[in-house]
Structures are given as C-alpha cells and as structure tokens.
XYZ file of C-alpha atoms in Angstrom:
733
model
C 26.173 -18.966 -27.755
C 28.254 -15.810 -27.286
C 27.551 -15.842 -23.580
C 25.904 -18.346 -21.287
C 25.864 -18.521 -17.522
C 23.917 -20.900 -15.318
C 23.258 -19.869 -11.737
C 21.187 -21.717 -9.175
C 18.493 -20.205 -6.966
C 15.356 -21.322 -5.083
C 11.764 -22.307 -5.808
C 8.636 -20.146 -5.408
C 7.644 -17.787 -2.524
C 5.290 -16.004 0.377
C 3.860 -12.781 2.556
C 2.983 -11.312 6.001
C 3.649 -8.762 8.717
C 7.108 -9.095 10.264
C 6.312 -7.708 13.668
C 3.420 -10.118 14.178
C 5.804 -13.075 13.905
C 8.841 -11.809 15.809
C 7.240 -9.328 18.212
C 8.300 -5.682 18.378
C 11.482 -6.179 20.397
C 12.706 -9.072 18.284
C 11.702 -7.149 15.157
C 13.890 -4.228 16.230
C 16.799 -6.617 16.808
C 16.203 -8.220 13.422
C 16.185 -4.833 11.675
C 19.455 -3.758 13.400
C 21.007 -7.039 12.312
C 19.946 -6.530 8.699
C 21.199 -2.927 8.647
C 24.648 -4.245 9.565
C 24.738 -6.326 6.394
C 27.133 -4.990 3.808
C 24.564 -4.961 1.060
C 22.687 -2.010 2.556
C 25.633 0.170 1.585
C 24.868 -0.331 -2.099
C 21.583 1.527 -1.877
C 23.373 4.700 -0.802
C 24.827 4.957 -4.310
C 21.404 5.270 -5.899
C 19.971 8.690 -6.626
C 16.453 9.511 -5.537
C 13.568 8.419 -7.804
C 12.858 10.861 -10.621
C 9.095 10.563 -9.997
C 7.401 10.973 -6.627
C 4.596 8.778 -7.954
C 4.659 6.348 -10.880
C 3.549 8.130 -14.096
C 0.148 7.211 -15.499
C -0.134 4.410 -18.048
C -0.968 7.004 -20.711
C 2.243 8.896 -19.924
C 4.226 5.669 -20.071
C 2.783 4.828 -23.489
C 3.775 8.258 -24.786
C 7.287 7.684 -23.488
C 7.462 4.330 -25.280
C 6.245 5.919 -28.520
C 8.293 9.102 -28.445
C 11.685 7.880 -27.229
C 13.978 7.514 -30.234
C 15.899 4.595 -28.737
C 16.123 2.965 -25.323
C 19.231 1.295 -23.970
C 17.219 -1.663 -22.658
C 13.802 -3.037 -23.642
C 12.531 -5.797 -21.339
C 9.780 -8.111 -22.552
C 7.872 -9.580 -19.612
C 6.372 -8.050 -16.472
C 6.879 -10.880 -13.983
C 9.277 -10.698 -11.057
C 12.371 -11.287 -13.192
C 11.376 -8.876 -15.956
C 10.509 -6.095 -13.519
C 13.709 -6.871 -11.630
C 15.677 -6.405 -14.858
C 13.975 -3.065 -15.504
C 14.733 -1.852 -11.968
C 18.351 -3.005 -12.130
C 18.881 -1.325 -15.502
C 17.224 1.998 -14.722
C 19.042 2.398 -11.386
C 22.338 2.002 -13.257
C 21.391 4.995 -15.379
C 20.310 3.076 -18.472
C 17.336 4.332 -20.479
C 14.891 1.506 -19.814
C 11.541 0.270 -21.139
C 9.396 -2.727 -20.186
C 6.320 -4.182 -21.878
C 3.978 -6.939 -20.641
C 1.214 -8.524 -22.758
C -1.078 -8.997 -19.734
C -0.858 -7.446 -16.282
C 2.224 -7.252 -14.082
C 2.536 -10.572 -12.227
C -0.378 -12.083 -14.114
C 1.519 -15.324 -14.688
C 3.659 -17.527 -12.490
C 4.839 -14.704 -10.235
C 1.400 -14.353 -8.610
C 0.736 -18.108 -8.339
C 3.558 -19.230 -6.079
C 3.739 -20.904 -2.666
C 4.284 -17.406 -1.206
C 7.645 -18.425 0.271
C 10.973 -16.593 0.075
C 13.350 -19.421 0.804
C 16.765 -20.883 0.224
C 15.493 -24.368 -0.520
C 15.905 -26.913 2.249
C 15.499 -29.825 -0.156
C 18.136 -28.397 -2.532
C 20.620 -28.311 0.338
C 19.757 -31.950 1.044
C 20.489 -32.820 -2.600
C 23.735 -30.818 -2.475
C 24.942 -32.819 0.523
C 23.732 -36.229 -0.622
C 25.171 -35.825 -4.136
C 28.182 -33.661 -3.176
C 26.874 -31.100 -5.668
C 28.727 -27.805 -5.282
C 26.371 -26.016 -7.694
C 23.329 -26.935 -5.600
C 25.176 -25.629 -2.535
C 25.988 -22.314 -4.231
C 22.367 -22.035 -5.361
C 21.132 -22.365 -1.771
C 23.698 -19.916 -0.422
C 22.827 -17.315 -3.052
C 19.121 -17.766 -2.379
C 19.588 -17.317 1.368
C 21.406 -14.038 0.713
C 18.597 -12.896 -1.570
C 16.021 -13.954 1.036
C 17.600 -11.605 3.572
C 17.730 -8.763 1.049
C 14.077 -9.149 0.049
C 12.921 -9.134 3.670
C 14.904 -5.936 4.146
C 13.782 -3.970 1.079
C 10.053 -4.767 1.378
C 9.375 -5.243 5.114
C 5.671 -4.461 4.710
C 5.143 -7.261 2.186
C 7.379 -9.928 3.700
C 8.165 -11.565 7.022
C 10.037 -14.483 8.550
C 7.793 -17.509 9.077
C 8.522 -20.450 11.406
C 7.911 -23.754 9.621
C 7.455 -27.009 11.498
C 8.805 -30.301 10.230
C 6.966 -33.022 12.198
C 8.934 -36.209 12.896
C 7.245 -39.609 13.216
C 10.296 -41.889 13.451
C 13.008 -41.571 16.095
C 15.880 -42.035 13.668
C 14.610 -39.104 11.568
C 14.967 -36.627 14.417
C 18.799 -36.379 14.353
C 18.803 -36.754 10.561
C 16.489 -33.781 9.972
C 18.053 -31.801 12.830
C 21.505 -31.978 11.239
C 20.057 -30.949 7.861
C 18.181 -27.958 9.253
C 21.194 -26.844 11.311
C 23.288 -26.942 8.143
C 20.631 -24.732 6.537
C 21.171 -22.206 9.352
C 24.938 -22.546 8.961
C 24.879 -21.910 5.214
C 22.740 -18.802 5.824
C 25.439 -17.462 8.149
C 24.774 -13.828 9.064
C 21.607 -14.008 6.947
C 20.018 -16.591 9.258
C 16.611 -15.200 10.273
C 16.392 -17.078 13.573
C 17.993 -20.260 14.806
C 16.086 -23.520 14.281
C 15.081 -25.601 17.304
C 13.657 -28.975 18.343
C 10.250 -29.438 19.971
C 9.044 -32.344 22.063
C 5.799 -34.056 21.087
C 3.793 -32.078 23.664
C 5.334 -28.739 22.670
C 4.791 -29.493 18.984
C 1.096 -30.098 19.650
C 0.898 -26.841 21.627
C 2.185 -24.918 18.614
C 0.242 -26.962 16.038
C -2.748 -28.511 17.885
C -4.378 -29.869 14.718
C -1.322 -32.040 13.982
C -1.624 -35.837 13.748
C -0.470 -36.989 17.205
C -0.266 -40.772 16.686
C 3.390 -41.908 16.505
C 4.589 -38.278 16.637
C 7.974 -38.181 18.382
C 8.717 -34.468 18.066
C 9.293 -31.706 15.551
C 11.932 -29.343 14.211
C 11.142 -25.691 13.561
C 13.165 -23.580 11.143
C 12.631 -20.115 9.628
C 12.122 -18.986 6.060
C 10.462 -15.927 4.533
C 6.894 -15.418 3.349
C 5.423 -12.647 1.208
C 2.516 -11.344 -0.836
C 3.898 -12.355 -4.228
C 1.729 -10.358 -6.653
C 2.023 -7.203 -4.549
C 5.803 -7.720 -4.320
C 6.030 -8.018 -8.109
C 3.932 -4.882 -8.471
C 6.156 -3.036 -5.976
C 9.192 -3.847 -8.132
C 7.408 -2.555 -11.248
C 6.227 0.623 -9.516
C 9.713 1.273 -8.123
C 11.221 0.920 -11.602
C 8.630 3.380 -12.936
C 9.448 5.882 -10.195
C 13.134 5.676 -11.103
C 12.298 6.533 -14.706
C 11.624 3.266 -16.527
C 8.860 3.381 -19.153
C 6.779 0.402 -18.055
C 3.457 -0.602 -19.591
C 1.159 -3.562 -19.042
C -1.194 -4.860 -21.738
C 1.466 -4.215 -24.386
C 2.038 -7.281 -26.536
C 5.158 -7.839 -28.614
C 3.971 -8.711 -32.109
C 7.421 -9.122 -33.652
C 11.060 -8.255 -33.078
C 12.734 -5.466 -35.041
C 16.110 -6.074 -36.641
C 18.732 -4.037 -38.424
C 22.023 -4.838 -40.120
C 25.192 -4.189 -38.113
C 27.403 -1.990 -40.378
C 30.576 -3.477 -38.870
C 29.736 -7.180 -39.140
C 26.986 -7.213 -41.755
C 24.866 -9.419 -39.486
C 21.292 -8.762 -38.416
C 20.867 -7.564 -34.824
C 17.704 -7.288 -32.754
C 16.958 -3.563 -32.414
C 13.574 -3.385 -30.700
C 10.038 -4.709 -30.960
C 6.761 -3.999 -32.692
C 4.268 -3.570 -29.832
C 0.477 -3.634 -29.714
C -1.689 -2.027 -27.055
C -4.019 -4.904 -26.180
C -6.650 -2.478 -24.839
C -6.883 -0.222 -27.906
C -5.312 -2.200 -30.746
C -2.806 0.568 -31.489
C 0.592 -0.616 -32.750
C 3.966 1.142 -32.771
C 7.691 0.360 -32.719
C 9.846 0.551 -29.581
C 13.535 0.697 -30.482
C 16.335 -0.332 -28.153
C 20.032 -1.149 -28.240
C 19.343 -4.327 -26.278
C 16.197 -6.466 -25.974
C 15.764 -8.800 -22.994
C 13.412 -11.780 -23.121
C 12.077 -12.360 -19.580
C 8.811 -14.074 -20.430
C 8.954 -17.085 -18.109
C 7.060 -20.056 -19.591
C 6.814 -18.205 -22.915
C 10.583 -17.914 -23.259
C 10.758 -20.067 -26.379
C 7.941 -18.137 -28.082
C 10.039 -14.963 -28.098
C 13.206 -16.887 -28.967
C 11.461 -18.224 -32.060
C 10.494 -14.668 -33.052
C 14.234 -14.075 -33.228
C 15.147 -17.408 -34.813
C 12.395 -19.787 -35.901
C 14.879 -22.674 -35.658
C 15.884 -21.938 -32.068
C 15.895 -25.042 -29.873
C 13.525 -25.105 -26.919
C 15.286 -24.501 -23.603
C 12.220 -24.297 -21.336
C 10.275 -27.274 -19.993
C 7.160 -26.117 -18.112
C 5.968 -27.677 -14.887
C 2.577 -27.021 -13.268
C 2.257 -26.342 -9.561
C -1.238 -26.374 -8.059
C -2.106 -24.749 -4.721
C -5.312 -24.644 -2.718
C -6.594 -22.217 -0.089
C -8.555 -23.410 2.934
C -10.058 -21.626 5.969
C -7.626 -20.198 8.496
C -8.635 -22.645 11.226
C -6.722 -25.416 9.450
C -3.384 -23.980 10.629
C -2.005 -21.800 13.454
C -1.763 -18.081 12.667
C 2.041 -17.982 12.715
C 3.353 -21.498 12.099
C 3.691 -23.358 8.817
C 4.144 -27.067 8.172
C 6.457 -28.934 5.794
C 5.740 -32.458 4.610
C 9.234 -33.479 3.354
C 8.170 -36.740 1.718
C 4.676 -37.105 0.293
C 3.250 -40.361 -1.017
C 4.901 -39.760 -4.405
C 8.104 -38.123 -3.176
C 7.065 -34.479 -3.549
C 7.238 -31.780 -0.900
C 4.042 -30.171 0.418
C 3.863 -26.903 2.356
C 0.898 -26.096 4.601
C 1.101 -22.412 5.509
C -0.895 -19.594 7.083
C -1.327 -16.753 4.581
C -3.557 -13.676 4.693
C -5.517 -15.282 7.593
C -6.225 -18.325 5.431
C -4.303 -21.567 4.935
C -2.445 -22.295 1.714
C -1.402 -25.839 0.773
C 0.744 -27.000 -2.128
C 2.360 -27.652 -4.405
C 2.222 -30.284 -7.094
C 4.957 -30.600 -9.709
C 3.905 -32.143 -13.019
C 4.820 -31.592 -16.692
C 2.303 -29.402 -18.496
C 1.528 -27.607 -21.728
C 2.171 -23.885 -21.941
C -0.973 -21.776 -21.716
C -1.926 -18.254 -20.707
C -4.770 -19.669 -18.620
C -3.639 -22.669 -16.525
C -6.457 -24.523 -14.773
C -6.140 -26.450 -11.483
C -7.282 -30.045 -11.957
C -9.542 -31.926 -9.576
C -6.916 -34.670 -9.440
C -4.255 -32.271 -8.136
C -6.656 -30.688 -5.645
C -7.523 -34.103 -4.219
C -3.847 -35.103 -4.096
C -3.095 -32.098 -1.906
C -6.131 -32.760 0.303
C -5.063 -36.375 0.830
C -1.556 -35.316 1.834
C -2.997 -32.760 4.253
C -5.178 -35.478 5.802
C -2.066 -37.565 6.505
C -0.633 -34.845 8.726
C -3.733 -33.515 10.482
C -5.493 -35.057 13.456
C -8.414 -37.378 12.759
C -10.462 -34.897 14.813
C -10.081 -32.440 11.933
C -12.284 -33.425 9.007
C -10.513 -32.285 5.845
C -13.393 -31.537 3.486
C -13.323 -30.932 -0.246
C -15.914 -28.231 0.335
C -13.424 -26.235 2.394
C -11.296 -25.489 -0.658
C -12.049 -21.789 -1.103
C -9.756 -21.192 -4.085
C -7.285 -23.143 -6.191
C -4.828 -22.160 -8.878
C -2.130 -23.545 -11.116
C 1.136 -21.770 -11.850
C 3.560 -22.754 -14.608
C 7.199 -22.915 -13.541
C 9.623 -22.181 -16.392
C 12.240 -24.866 -15.726
C 15.408 -24.878 -17.804
C 16.190 -28.441 -18.828
C 16.888 -30.940 -21.554
C 13.540 -31.027 -23.440
C 13.802 -34.844 -23.614
C 13.680 -35.146 -19.792
C 10.327 -36.347 -18.457
C 10.974 -36.105 -14.710
C 10.541 -32.419 -13.870
C 10.327 -33.112 -10.112
C 14.040 -33.904 -9.838
C 15.226 -30.919 -11.879
C 16.961 -28.142 -9.962
C 15.670 -24.648 -10.697
C 18.724 -23.227 -12.511
C 18.549 -19.970 -14.342
C 20.317 -19.390 -17.631
C 21.318 -16.155 -19.318
C 21.571 -16.822 -23.055
C 22.672 -14.525 -25.875
C 21.514 -15.298 -29.402
C 23.585 -14.554 -32.504
C 21.411 -11.502 -33.178
C 21.918 -10.154 -29.660
C 18.597 -11.123 -28.023
C 19.254 -11.751 -24.343
C 17.111 -14.413 -22.697
C 16.848 -14.940 -18.953
C 15.139 -18.284 -18.371
C 14.370 -20.563 -15.437
C 15.116 -19.510 -11.897
C 12.787 -18.842 -8.973
C 11.069 -15.989 -7.228
C 13.539 -15.614 -4.353
C 16.516 -14.954 -6.614
C 14.809 -12.583 -9.058
C 17.210 -9.747 -8.114
C 20.432 -11.684 -8.668
C 18.970 -13.076 -11.911
C 18.272 -9.521 -13.045
C 21.787 -8.448 -12.109
C 23.322 -11.283 -14.141
C 21.098 -10.374 -17.093
C 21.946 -6.674 -17.107
C 25.651 -7.490 -16.675
C 25.393 -9.631 -19.807
C 23.536 -6.854 -21.650
C 26.185 -4.268 -20.796
C 29.005 -6.571 -21.869
C 27.373 -7.786 -25.084
C 26.042 -4.434 -26.308
C 28.828 -2.185 -24.971
C 26.464 -0.128 -22.820
C 27.884 2.433 -20.448
C 26.745 1.689 -16.896
C 28.151 0.916 -13.487
C 27.586 -2.054 -11.184
C 24.172 -3.164 -9.948
C 22.652 -0.960 -7.258
C 19.543 -2.913 -6.294
C 20.942 -4.649 -3.200
C 19.408 -2.844 -0.235
C 17.268 -0.605 -2.454
C 13.855 -0.178 -0.829
C 10.862 -1.097 -2.940
C 7.738 1.080 -3.148
C 6.179 1.464 0.297
C 9.044 -0.035 2.265
C 11.281 2.865 3.206
C 9.163 4.538 5.908
C 7.103 1.510 6.939
C 7.096 0.501 10.594
C 5.211 -2.250 12.462
C 3.166 0.412 14.264
C 2.229 2.393 11.158
C -1.301 0.961 11.183
C -2.001 2.654 14.537
C -1.600 6.056 12.908
C -4.085 5.013 10.234
C -6.627 4.134 12.911
C -6.028 7.322 14.878
C -5.736 9.777 11.992
C -8.447 8.443 9.673
C -10.858 6.404 11.770
C -10.249 3.085 10.005
C -11.015 -0.288 11.565
C -7.915 -1.831 13.110
C -8.118 -4.877 10.804
C -8.436 -2.672 7.731
C -5.579 -0.437 8.895
C -3.310 -3.435 9.441
C -4.173 -4.728 5.991
C -3.445 -1.371 4.318
C -0.115 -1.038 6.130
C 0.894 -4.589 5.182
C -0.142 -4.085 1.547
C 0.938 -0.531 0.705
C 3.523 0.220 3.394
C 4.123 3.943 3.744
C 1.747 4.534 0.807
C -1.183 3.346 2.950
C -1.922 6.944 3.918
C -2.707 7.767 0.295
C -5.268 4.949 0.206
C -6.756 6.082 3.512
C -7.229 9.607 2.141
C -9.372 8.167 -0.649
C -11.546 6.080 1.689
C -15.287 6.726 1.698
C -17.222 7.750 4.797
C -19.180 4.779 6.173
C -22.002 6.776 7.777
C -21.467 4.804 10.986
C -20.176 5.862 14.370
C -17.243 3.499 13.823
C -15.374 2.995 11.608
C -15.582 6.526 10.273
C -14.140 5.686 6.844
C -13.388 2.529 4.909
C -16.345 0.843 3.195
C -15.532 -2.838 2.683
C -15.904 -4.558 -0.667
C -17.058 -7.738 1.069
C -17.820 -8.066 4.765
C -15.381 -10.799 5.815
C -12.249 -9.356 4.162
C -10.485 -6.052 4.961
C -10.384 -4.808 1.358
C -12.068 -1.420 0.964
C -13.512 0.508 -1.965
C -10.691 3.060 -1.887
C -8.287 0.322 -2.980
C -10.126 0.069 -6.289
C -9.534 3.752 -6.998
C -5.914 3.482 -5.867
C -5.426 0.283 -7.859
C -6.074 2.207 -11.061
C -3.133 4.466 -10.151
C -1.137 1.228 -9.879
C -1.926 0.414 -13.540
C -4.938 -1.849 -12.935
C -6.863 -1.910 -16.219
C -9.385 -4.735 -15.721
C -11.594 -6.224 -13.032
C -9.372 -9.323 -13.051
C -6.373 -7.123 -12.209
C -8.290 -5.794 -9.222
C -9.593 -9.055 -7.731
C -6.413 -11.052 -8.238
C -3.363 -8.777 -8.039
C -4.253 -5.360 -6.547
C -6.386 -7.108 -3.948
C -5.945 -10.886 -3.450
C -9.643 -11.730 -3.124
C -9.628 -14.244 -5.994
C -6.760 -16.138 -4.367
C -8.466 -16.215 -0.971
C -12.114 -16.967 -1.702
C -13.558 -17.195 -5.212
C -17.110 -16.876 -3.954
C -16.355 -13.664 -2.067
C -14.510 -12.342 -5.120
C -17.561 -12.983 -7.303
C -19.793 -11.178 -4.818
C -17.480 -8.157 -4.814
C -17.236 -8.017 -8.613
C -20.332 -5.877 -9.400
C -19.214 -3.144 -7.013
C -15.604 -3.314 -8.232
C -16.743 -2.996 -11.858
C -19.020 -0.100 -10.935
C -16.171 1.758 -9.216
C -13.689 1.061 -12.022
C -16.256 2.056 -14.626
C -16.743 5.375 -12.889
C -12.984 6.072 -12.882
C -12.255 4.755 -16.388
C -15.475 5.946 -18.093
C -16.714 2.481 -19.029
C -20.081 2.255 -20.742
C -22.640 -0.431 -19.848
C -21.369 -2.801 -22.547
C -17.798 -2.560 -21.222
C -18.979 -3.182 -17.664
C -20.824 -6.338 -18.701
C -17.789 -7.492 -20.645
C -15.565 -7.001 -17.595
C -17.993 -8.882 -15.358
C -18.159 -11.793 -17.780
C -14.375 -11.966 -18.226
C -13.743 -11.830 -14.478
C -16.332 -14.527 -13.761
C -14.761 -16.730 -16.414
C -11.360 -16.173 -14.782
C -12.731 -17.200 -11.376
C -14.558 -20.179 -12.827
C -11.654 -21.705 -14.729
C -8.377 -20.355 -13.324
C -9.203 -19.908 -9.629
C -10.986 -23.171 -8.934
C -14.634 -22.045 -8.984
C -15.333 -24.686 -11.665
C -13.954 -27.474 -9.486
C -15.809 -26.092 -6.485
C -19.148 -25.820 -8.302
C -18.773 -29.258 -9.878
C -19.160 -30.739 -6.418
C -22.853 -29.939 -6.881
C -23.374 -30.727 -10.562
C -22.839 -34.478 -10.780
C -26.344 -35.865 -10.372
C -25.065 -39.408 -9.974
C -23.499 -38.300 -6.713
C -26.842 -37.883 -4.914
C -26.734 -40.720 -2.410
C -29.005 -40.173 0.578
C -30.807 -42.643 2.792
C -34.610 -42.722 2.282
C -35.057 -41.274 5.774
C -32.730 -38.380 4.894
C -34.595 -37.720 1.641
C -37.904 -37.552 3.509
C -36.431 -35.198 6.099
C -34.976 -32.855 3.509
C -38.177 -32.894 1.433
C -40.154 -31.774 4.489
C -37.661 -28.956 5.063
C -37.853 -27.919 1.401
C -41.687 -27.919 1.397
C -41.785 -25.520 4.361
C -40.468 -22.982 1.835
C -42.233 -24.406 -1.230
C -45.719 -24.059 0.256
C -47.368 -24.148 -3.175
C -45.721 -27.492 -4.049
C -44.198 -26.023 -7.219
C -41.086 -28.168 -6.968
C -38.806 -25.145 -6.608
C -38.291 -22.132 -4.361
C -37.579 -18.519 -5.249
C -36.589 -15.393 -3.375
C -40.272 -14.681 -2.768
C -40.668 -18.044 -1.003
C -37.674 -17.430 1.229
C -38.814 -13.891 2.047
C -42.266 -15.195 3.003
C -40.823 -17.668 5.527
C -38.398 -15.112 6.949
C -41.149 -12.549 7.398
C -43.213 -15.136 9.295
C -40.451 -15.326 11.909
C -39.752 -11.564 11.827
C -36.374 -11.804 10.111
C -35.407 -9.045 7.669
C -32.885 -9.656 4.880
C -32.116 -7.453 1.887
C -32.891 -8.774 -1.571
C -29.284 -8.670 -2.803
C -28.179 -10.975 0.004
C -30.986 -13.389 -0.812
C -29.972 -13.358 -4.483
C -26.407 -14.272 -3.470
C -27.589 -17.082 -1.177
C -29.813 -18.718 -3.782
C -27.250 -18.225 -6.540
C -24.779 -20.412 -4.631
C -27.087 -23.411 -5.148
C -28.948 -22.468 -8.355
C -26.972 -24.731 -10.703
C -28.794 -23.935 -13.943
C -29.007 -20.218 -13.081
C -32.752 -19.924 -13.726
C -33.431 -17.854 -10.616
C -34.895 -20.712 -8.590
C -33.683 -23.663 -6.519
C -35.342 -26.913 -7.484
C -35.888 -29.855 -5.157
C -33.271 -31.901 -6.978
C -30.712 -29.124 -6.587
C -31.474 -28.934 -2.884
C -31.037 -32.705 -2.476
C -27.741 -32.516 -4.362
C -26.613 -29.830 -1.947
C -27.497 -31.873 1.136
C -25.808 -34.965 -0.296
C -22.633 -33.009 -1.043
C -22.641 -31.543 2.489
C -22.942 -35.006 4.028
C -19.898 -36.154 2.045
C -17.849 -33.073 2.983
C -17.599 -31.920 -0.620
C -19.455 -28.703 0.111
C -19.273 -26.518 3.186
C -20.389 -23.015 3.970
C -23.779 -23.184 2.231
C -25.771 -20.272 3.579
C -28.987 -21.607 2.059
C -28.615 -24.916 3.892
C -28.038 -23.262 7.260
C -30.821 -20.733 6.655
C -33.408 -23.391 5.815
C -32.390 -25.652 8.689
C -32.467 -22.813 11.213
C -35.781 -21.487 9.905
C -37.313 -24.945 10.222
C -36.179 -25.242 13.835
C -37.152 -21.728 14.878
C -40.419 -20.877 13.167
C -42.032 -20.543 16.591
C -39.058 -19.293 18.595
C -38.259 -16.260 16.382
C -34.471 -16.805 16.588
C -32.385 -14.639 14.169
C -30.724 -16.586 11.370
C -26.993 -16.027 10.719
C -26.063 -15.970 7.028
C -22.526 -14.572 7.009
C -19.556 -16.681 5.982
C -16.699 -17.055 8.430
C -13.468 -17.817 6.572
C -15.505 -19.700 4.028
C -17.348 -21.728 6.629
C -20.203 -20.714 8.906
C -20.488 -18.944 12.196
C -22.922 -21.663 13.218
C -22.031 -25.357 12.960
C -24.267 -27.165 10.512
C -25.784 -30.405 11.704
C -27.724 -32.661 9.444
C-alpha cells in the first residue's frame, strides 16, 4: 500500500434537545465553555456557503453530468462519505458525491443514537496498557464535543446511569468513569457522580432494587443519527458539492498515467436508479466510503483485492417511553454473554441495544427474533419485577451492519476495536473503512489529507472543526416558542420542528396546512400520537427525499419509533409525495408496497406480526375460551364465525358511539392475519392468547370489544387511540 493509516474512534451514536437536559442556565454555561475551545476558530476560515439552499436533485445531476472533471468523487452517502464531501468542498476542492440508495440509508441511520468516547474502550486501554485504544478514546471525546457544538439542535448531552449491585464494583466503576472524565479534559460535558440506592431509584424508579447498592452517572452525547447524516450532506451541497442520492456506481473508470504507464482510477460510471440513465463522472481522485460494501468497490478496482471488512450486525429495539425516565439512560456493562447493552430515552420512546454478531453483507438487514428476545431478557434483568417487560411492547426493531476492519479469519467480532483505516490502492483508489459515527469528521479529514497527498491536489488544511451544520447556526433552546407564537403551532410540534430542522424550522412552518381548528391554527399531523406534520413531507422532498421509505425512516423517524403508526401514515405520505412529484396511480401503489415491505422485514413488523400467526401458540384455559367466545358473539350476532366492519359499527351504534370507517379499517387490520377484510374467531382467540402471554400489547380491537361488552347499557365512550404504543386504558382480561 502506498499509504495506510489506522486511527481509533468510537462505536455508534444518539439525539435530543440540549436545553431539556441541562436547563437553560446550564445550557448557556455549556455553550460558553464550548465557544472557548480552540477548534471554533477553524470555522472562521471558511467562506460562506455558495448556495442559500441546497440545489435540487435535478440541478445536482446536471452538475455531475456537465462538469468535465472533479477533484474528488466520493462513493457513499453515509456519515463518513458525506463528511468527506464536506471536508473536501470546504477546502476549495471541486467535489462530487454519489449514493446508490438514500443518504444515511445504511448503518448511519441504524445506530444506538449515542455520540460517545467509548467507556469500554477506555477500560480495555487501561487493562491491556493499550496506547492506541487510549488515543482512540481521546480523539472520540474531542469529536463528541465538536459534534454537540456544530449541530446543537440535533444533539445533546445525556446522563447515563451505571447501576451497581456489588459493593466492590462501586469504587472500581467510579475510578473508571472518573478517568473517562479526565481523558475528556476540557471536553468533559459534565462531571460524573455517585448516587446512593435511594437516589438512584428516584432518578430511575423502574430499576431493579434488590441488591442494588448505588449507581454512577456519567455524561455522553445523544443525537438523531439519520437527520445528522442528512445535515452533513445538505451542508456539503450548500457549500457547492454536487451530491446525489439514488446514483449507483456501475464500474470505475481508469486511464493510463503518461508518466508511469500504470492505470489510475479516474472516475466512475454512474446509473440513476430512479430513471435508469447512465453517464460518466470523472475525477482526479475517487474515494470509497461505502461502509459494509467497502470490498465490493475495492474489487471493482482490483478483482483480486483482499477483503479488509468483516461485518457485524447490531440489533436495536424501541419500546414505549414509560420504560425509562425522560432524561436518564442506563448502561448494562456486562450482559449474560459479555456484551454491553444501552437502555436509553430517545424521541420520547425507549431504545435498547445492541447485539454484536458476525453477519453476511446485505442491503436489507433484518432483525432476528433471537436478538430481539436477547435484548428483552437483558432489560428484564435490570428492571423491577413490578415492570412486566412484554414482547408485545416492541414497537420497532432494526439491524445495522457495522463495517469492522479486521483480519477476515477472526471469528470474534465482539472483542475487535473499531479502528478506521485509510488505504490507497496501486491505481489510486482511496478507501476509508471501519470507524464509528462519533469520529466521522476526523475520519474524513484523514481521508482528504491522504487524497491531497497522493493525487497532488492543491488545498489547505481541514476546516470542518467548529463548522456549523445545516440548521445549527441560529438555533436556540427557545426557538420553538417563536414557532408557536408566530405560526400557531402546537407546542409539541414546534419543539419537534426546532429539534429536527434547527433554524430551518421556520421554512417548514411556512408550509404547514391550516387545521380548521381554533388551536392549533396550522400543522396537520400525519398520525395523531406523533408530532410529525404534513408540511414535513413537502419539505422532505427539498431535502432530496425520493421515496416513501425515505420519508418514514430518515426525513421523519416514524418507522424507527412505531412501525404500526408508520404504516398508518403511509397512504397520506404517498398521496402528498405523489402530488409534489407527479406520481401516477401505479407509482403510488408501487411506493406503498415497497414501504410496507420495508416496514415488514427491516423494521421489525414481521417479528411483531408473527406473535399472532403461530397457531400452535393458542393456549387458553377452557373458561377463558368460553369467555372470549361470548365476547366475540356479541359482535358476530349472525354466528358467521367472523366479524367485519359492519358488525363493529352495529354494536357501536347501539351504544351511541361514532367512529369513522378508516379508523375501523385500521383497528381490524391489526388483527386480520390473512387480510381478507374480516376477523375470524380463531384470529380473535390467537390475539387474546398472545395478550395473556405479553407477546402483544396495544390491541385496539381487544380493548374496544372488552369495553363494548362491559358498557352496552351504560353508554360509556370507548377509547381507541394508542398511547406510546400501548393504550390509554389498562387492559384486563
């Protein structure tokens, strides 16, 4: 290799609102502290963006086609690839970036949502006297501080509790966490501290109290990973980079170097996935930043290239927000098989993960039931026995593929540190492989430094330290108040827009539809229990969203929060996108089908629905079967053996309850396993059996039928809304 450099960073990442964690006064102190950091000075060297708004995708494609030669062509639109594009373009290099799917469609949107230095890596550095591990942690802690500074709307410090159940562990963990603070130095977010057993339970009341001796709380960062990735891409576009999603590299272009007579990579043949159009994009330097697909591009350059990437799958699950405090995470430092599990509040839900197992490379990783149950079992070990951890409370699940750099013969991916490697092939292809979310910026800097040196490009030093990302520059923790006052948005919606778009939230608010209500004045929600509004669909198209999957997973995060809610929002999202993008009926149906398939396989809907499809799992006592049959027959008055919307409407009308037909369709569809428009007795018994076992929760049909049975004479209204995936009314058998 002409050039190779290994640098160590941190693992995976997170998101939130800074002021809500620190409070306004502490937030102001934190901001002053960050401004004093030397790295902020670097941003002053950068000229203003050349575009007030990112150019349209069509304009970017024209730029890719019509530019004779770029200085840098980046392949890959994840965090590292977009970071490379931003680093290059802000140095004055003519830069292009292509991504075969959507920005952040891979690993970068499927992380733990943490921006952290890596507590466990510091432990390994100390125990093994490993100076490289130590440098990795120190670098990551510097990058953590920078990321919190440049995207304050998308990131925030998060206190994380480490519960201690043995007295000897208290000083052991305390020393380790204090060293973590010490290594951070001036970049320490807030000093760690020890809690007594009683104080720990005050902060985390659902914690397992038996044998608890105390807890240690330390601070790391959390962020909205897909939105952060998108902010990097949009910032690069504003500074002049020609960036395009859904552009697949078909092959690499090469030409003979007149001085050496050797072939050199000189660009790529690209295909627009949406239209099928192909054209060449020429560049002096091509950078391979394709994460798990690193070796695929390397083999385009040299079919005999040795594999340098060993993929590892990390599964996460999302549960209702009541499983964790709003502003306190939990770290399980030693699971039953030696892994580390985080249990964190995120977007008013609770995220738990991750697993770490060898996997095959695929564009569509699927979370396995085995991994989901592993995480649930570990969560049960740390939560009070008063809290029933139910399989049915898993609202979404996903698997992300980490691109670890390792000896391909190694089988134990859990013990591998997350090094990143910059590699230069004989033909000049630069590959950036491995690494982690937190250190994407320093990885990009190393990569562009290598590109400049190898290809004799004329550019100065990196200027991305302290450079605000899209939406961050004029954001403030009180920005949402102006949105409420100026536009008449709900406070929850305004807070969400401010935390998602930063100072660009006003542009979204201007596009918001009038509700027709006294309050809120504008801001029609896509689904009732989440603050996403229809205007975000229109704005998402300006942010290069091309498909319904882009919208439900990366412009909004609905698919990652609740797959059922995402499916309910899909028809309206497709309708709005179709209106903006001139989709015909066939295209709309295609988008609906593709998005539903994505939810079913990649976001855990398959695992969730399978809790109701195994007929051998129906195990009810005879008395329970009789009771549920009587309830079912109150709706199935004709003894058909199934119920339809008409049957439900008839019962509701008898107790003077009105419900629109679309809502009824949604309620029955949750239980209608064979999708024939009716719920059969066997399906209903499967549902009740699954509820008894805790495998299913939040069934609106079950609560509706039970309440109707009890209140046929009392005329009591029946609640059918979800509440964080559960119910507003406790369901009793």
